[in-house]
mmCIF file of C-alpha atoms in Angstrom:
data_model
loop_
_atom_site.group_PDB
_atom_site.id
_atom_site.type_symbol
_atom_site.label_atom_id
_atom_site.label_comp_id
_atom_site.label_asym_id
_atom_site.label_seq_id
_atom_site.Cartn_x
_atom_site.Cartn_y
_atom_site.Cartn_z
ATOM 1 C CA MET A 1 18.444 -12.049 18.268
ATOM 2 C CA THR A 2 14.806 -11.767 18.521
ATOM 3 C CA ARG A 3 12.203 -10.520 16.056
ATOM 4 C CA ILE A 4 9.772 -7.864 17.207
ATOM 5 C CA TRP A 5 6.614 -6.304 15.788
ATOM 6 C CA THR A 6 6.306 -2.542 16.016
ATOM 7 C CA GLU A 7 2.957 -0.851 15.379
ATOM 8 C CA LEU A 8 3.411 2.100 13.014
ATOM 9 C CA SER A 9 1.644 5.401 13.407
ATOM 10 C CA PRO A 10 -0.689 6.673 10.549
ATOM 11 C CA GLY A 11 2.017 9.206 9.623
ATOM 12 C CA GLU A 12 4.673 6.547 9.445
ATOM 13 C CA CYS A 13 2.417 4.395 7.251
ATOM 14 C CA ALA A 14 1.677 7.256 4.898
ATOM 15 C CA GLU A 15 5.354 8.043 4.633
ATOM 16 C CA LEU A 16 6.220 4.380 3.784
ATOM 17 C CA ILE A 17 3.813 4.196 0.898
ATOM 18 C CA ALA A 18 4.263 7.763 -0.306
ATOM 19 C CA ALA A 19 6.668 6.775 -3.196
ATOM 20 C CA GLY A 20 4.014 4.541 -4.707
ATOM 21 C CA GLY A 21 4.842 1.142 -6.278
ATOM 22 C CA VAL A 22 2.834 -2.115 -6.267
ATOM 23 C CA GLY A 23 0.156 -3.053 -3.750
ATOM 24 C CA ARG A 24 -2.875 -5.297 -3.528
ATOM 25 C CA LEU A 25 -6.499 -4.212 -3.623
ATOM 26 C CA ALA A 26 -8.922 -6.371 -1.643
ATOM 27 C CA PHE A 27 -12.608 -5.991 -2.385
ATOM 28 C CA CYS A 28 -15.880 -8.048 -2.305
ATOM 29 C CA THR A 29 -17.733 -9.227 -5.353
ATOM 30 C CA PRO A 30 -20.908 -11.360 -5.707
ATOM 31 C CA ALA A 31 -18.509 -14.263 -6.378
ATOM 32 C CA GLY A 32 -16.710 -13.645 -3.088
ATOM 33 C CA PRO A 33 -13.555 -11.677 -1.952
ATOM 34 C CA GLN A 34 -11.026 -10.732 -4.582
ATOM 35 C CA ILE A 35 -7.441 -9.536 -4.279
ATOM 36 C CA VAL A 36 -5.711 -7.882 -7.229
ATOM 37 C CA PRO A 37 -2.145 -6.563 -7.536
ATOM 38 C CA LEU A 38 -1.909 -2.971 -8.912
ATOM 39 C CA THR A 39 0.536 -0.223 -9.414
ATOM 40 C CA PHE A 40 -0.312 2.922 -7.526
ATOM 41 C CA VAL A 41 0.594 6.392 -6.531
ATOM 42 C CA VAL A 42 -0.338 8.355 -3.406
ATOM 43 C CA SER A 43 -2.063 11.755 -3.515
ATOM 44 C CA GLY A 44 -2.841 13.303 -0.152
ATOM 45 C CA ALA A 45 -4.701 10.691 1.878
ATOM 46 C CA SER A 46 -5.591 8.645 -1.149
ATOM 47 C CA ILE A 47 -4.199 5.811 -3.181
ATOM 48 C CA ILE A 48 -4.770 6.134 -6.917
ATOM 49 C CA PHE A 49 -4.574 3.385 -9.540
ATOM 50 C CA ARG A 50 -5.564 2.690 -13.130
ATOM 51 C CA THR A 51 -7.581 -0.255 -14.600
ATOM 52 C CA SER A 52 -9.734 -1.051 -17.462
ATOM 53 C CA PRO A 53 -13.374 0.053 -17.105
ATOM 54 C CA TYR A 54 -14.331 -3.513 -18.050
ATOM 55 C CA SER A 55 -12.043 -5.390 -15.557
ATOM 56 C CA MET A 56 -13.248 -6.991 -12.296
ATOM 57 C CA VAL A 57 -11.886 -3.998 -10.478
ATOM 58 C CA GLY A 58 -13.542 -1.587 -12.841
ATOM 59 C CA THR A 59 -17.011 -3.232 -12.692
ATOM 60 C CA GLN A 60 -17.048 -4.509 -9.139
ATOM 61 C CA GLY A 61 -14.261 -2.939 -7.139
ATOM 62 C CA THR A 62 -15.698 0.534 -6.875
ATOM 63 C CA GLU A 63 -18.306 2.296 -4.843
ATOM 64 C CA SER A 64 -17.800 -0.058 -1.943
ATOM 65 C CA ALA A 65 -15.450 -0.595 1.009
ATOM 66 C CA ALA A 66 -11.978 -1.899 0.055
ATOM 67 C CA ALA A 67 -8.574 -2.450 1.546
ATOM 68 C CA PHE A 68 -5.124 -1.760 -0.073
ATOM 69 C CA GLU A 69 -2.064 -3.479 1.208
ATOM 70 C CA VAL A 70 1.503 -2.389 0.521
ATOM 71 C CA ASP A 71 4.602 -4.019 1.909
ATOM 72 C CA ASP A 72 8.365 -4.354 1.696
ATOM 73 C CA LEU A 73 9.672 -7.658 2.985
ATOM 74 C CA SER A 74 13.051 -9.228 3.207
ATOM 75 C CA PRO A 75 12.571 -13.019 3.645
ATOM 76 C CA SER A 76 16.290 -13.634 4.036
ATOM 77 C CA GLU A 77 16.449 -11.058 6.891
ATOM 78 C CA GLN A 78 12.920 -12.029 8.130
ATOM 79 C CA SER A 79 12.203 -8.239 8.392
ATOM 80 C CA GLY A 80 10.033 -5.648 6.736
ATOM 81 C CA TRP A 81 6.869 -3.623 6.922
ATOM 82 C CA SER A 82 3.257 -3.899 5.957
ATOM 83 C CA VAL A 83 0.672 -1.087 5.552
ATOM 84 C CA VAL A 84 -3.125 -1.549 5.094
ATOM 85 C CA ALA A 85 -5.279 1.402 4.046
ATOM 86 C CA CYS A 86 -9.041 0.899 4.304
ATOM 87 C CA GLY A 87 -11.811 3.141 2.761
ATOM 88 C CA ALA A 88 -14.055 3.497 -0.237
ATOM 89 C CA ALA A 89 -12.755 2.929 -3.742
ATOM 90 C CA GLN A 90 -14.399 5.327 -6.143
ATOM 91 C CA ALA A 91 -13.998 5.886 -9.877
ATOM 92 C CA MET A 92 -12.584 9.369 -10.657
ATOM 93 C CA SER A 93 -14.492 11.336 -13.146
ATOM 94 C CA ASP A 94 -13.230 14.913 -12.866
ATOM 95 C CA PRO A 95 -11.108 15.520 -15.973
ATOM 96 C CA ASP A 96 -9.106 18.308 -14.183
ATOM 97 C CA GLU A 97 -8.306 16.073 -11.329
ATOM 98 C CA ILE A 98 -7.238 13.231 -13.568
ATOM 99 C CA ALA A 99 -5.141 15.592 -15.658
ATOM 100 C CA GLU A 100 -3.356 16.737 -12.454
ATOM 101 C CA ILE A 101 -2.585 13.129 -11.530
ATOM 102 C CA ARG A 102 -1.294 12.431 -15.002
ATOM 103 C CA ALA A 103 0.997 15.474 -14.793
ATOM 104 C CA LEU A 104 2.356 14.776 -11.340
ATOM 105 C CA SER A 105 2.744 11.033 -10.909
ATOM 106 C CA ASP A 106 0.566 8.890 -13.284
ATOM 107 C CA PRO A 107 0.451 5.256 -12.055
ATOM 108 C CA GLN A 108 1.910 3.074 -14.833
ATOM 109 C CA PRO A 109 0.286 -0.270 -15.034
ATOM 110 C CA TRP A 110 2.626 -3.208 -15.928
ATOM 111 C CA VAL A 111 0.085 -4.870 -18.148
ATOM 112 C CA ASP A 112 -0.573 -3.915 -21.793
ATOM 113 C CA GLY A 113 -3.979 -2.565 -22.755
ATOM 114 C CA SER A 114 -6.151 0.359 -22.173
ATOM 115 C CA ARG A 115 -6.233 1.316 -18.423
ATOM 116 C CA THR A 116 -8.276 4.497 -18.651
ATOM 117 C CA LEU A 117 -10.247 4.211 -15.451
ATOM 118 C CA TYR A 118 -8.638 6.020 -12.573
ATOM 119 C CA ILE A 119 -9.800 4.814 -9.140
ATOM 120 C CA ARG A 120 -9.127 6.652 -5.839
ATOM 121 C CA LEU A 121 -9.176 4.813 -2.528
ATOM 122 C CA SER A 122 -9.359 7.547 0.122
ATOM 123 C CA TRP A 123 -8.421 5.967 3.351
ATOM 124 C CA GLN A 124 -10.475 6.224 6.532
ATOM 125 C CA THR A 125 -7.895 4.160 8.401
ATOM 126 C CA ILE A 126 -4.250 3.424 7.750
ATOM 127 C CA THR A 127 -2.438 0.980 9.882
ATOM 128 C CA GLY A 128 0.860 -0.824 9.646
ATOM 129 C CA ARG A 129 3.493 -2.956 11.343
ATOM 130 C CA ARG A 130 7.270 -3.331 11.089
ATOM 131 C CA ILE A 131 9.084 -6.532 11.906
ATOM 132 C CA ASP A 132 12.714 -6.172 12.771
ATOM 133 C CA THR A 133 15.538 -7.746 14.612
ATOM 134 C CA GLU A 134 16.217 -6.800 18.151
ATOM 135 C CA VAL A 135 19.747 -7.312 19.342
ATOM 136 C CA VAL A 136 19.718 -8.496 22.928
ATOM 137 C CA ARG A 137 22.889 -7.348 24.762
ATOM 138 C CA PRO A 138 24.131 -8.978 27.939
ATOM 139 C CA ALA A 139 23.159 -7.092 31.153
ATOM 140 C CA ASP A 140 25.637 -4.485 32.462
ATOM 141 C CA THR A 141 27.512 -6.085 35.358
ATOM 142 C CA GLY A 142 29.337 -2.791 36.293
ATOM 143 C CA VAL A 143 32.717 -4.512 35.738
ATOM 144 C CA SER A 144 35.064 -2.668 33.398
ATOM 145 C CA LEU A 145 37.155 -4.660 31.005
ATOM 146 C CA VAL A 146 39.442 -1.700 30.314
ATOM 147 C CA GLY A 147 42.141 -1.095 32.864
#
């Protein structure tokens, strides 16, 4: 058995993350790069998550370039996939748009406290890879073992 990487198409990437879940937001701050795990939902070509307006993400993770990574890995099988969406993270302010997100698929933070700031990362690029097992079969010799 060998392990192989397969590049995923943008459509495959979007399909893999469509159900939402947990991912990691990467962004730059004056103190340097930060990576924060967040629950999220997908709406069109955007990842939406909630945070506190006073958190590091709320104060320094918006209005700039960001990356969001989502993966599903099986260490015991040494297989899985990883998707990275890159774009601008922007605070959402339209009450109708926020109400629509709440009604359809509101991201539910795992941490207690007020998470009233909705942030949208509209991806400009979305890339991904899958690692899987490739079964190598012996070459066909043309000899039939069935008589």
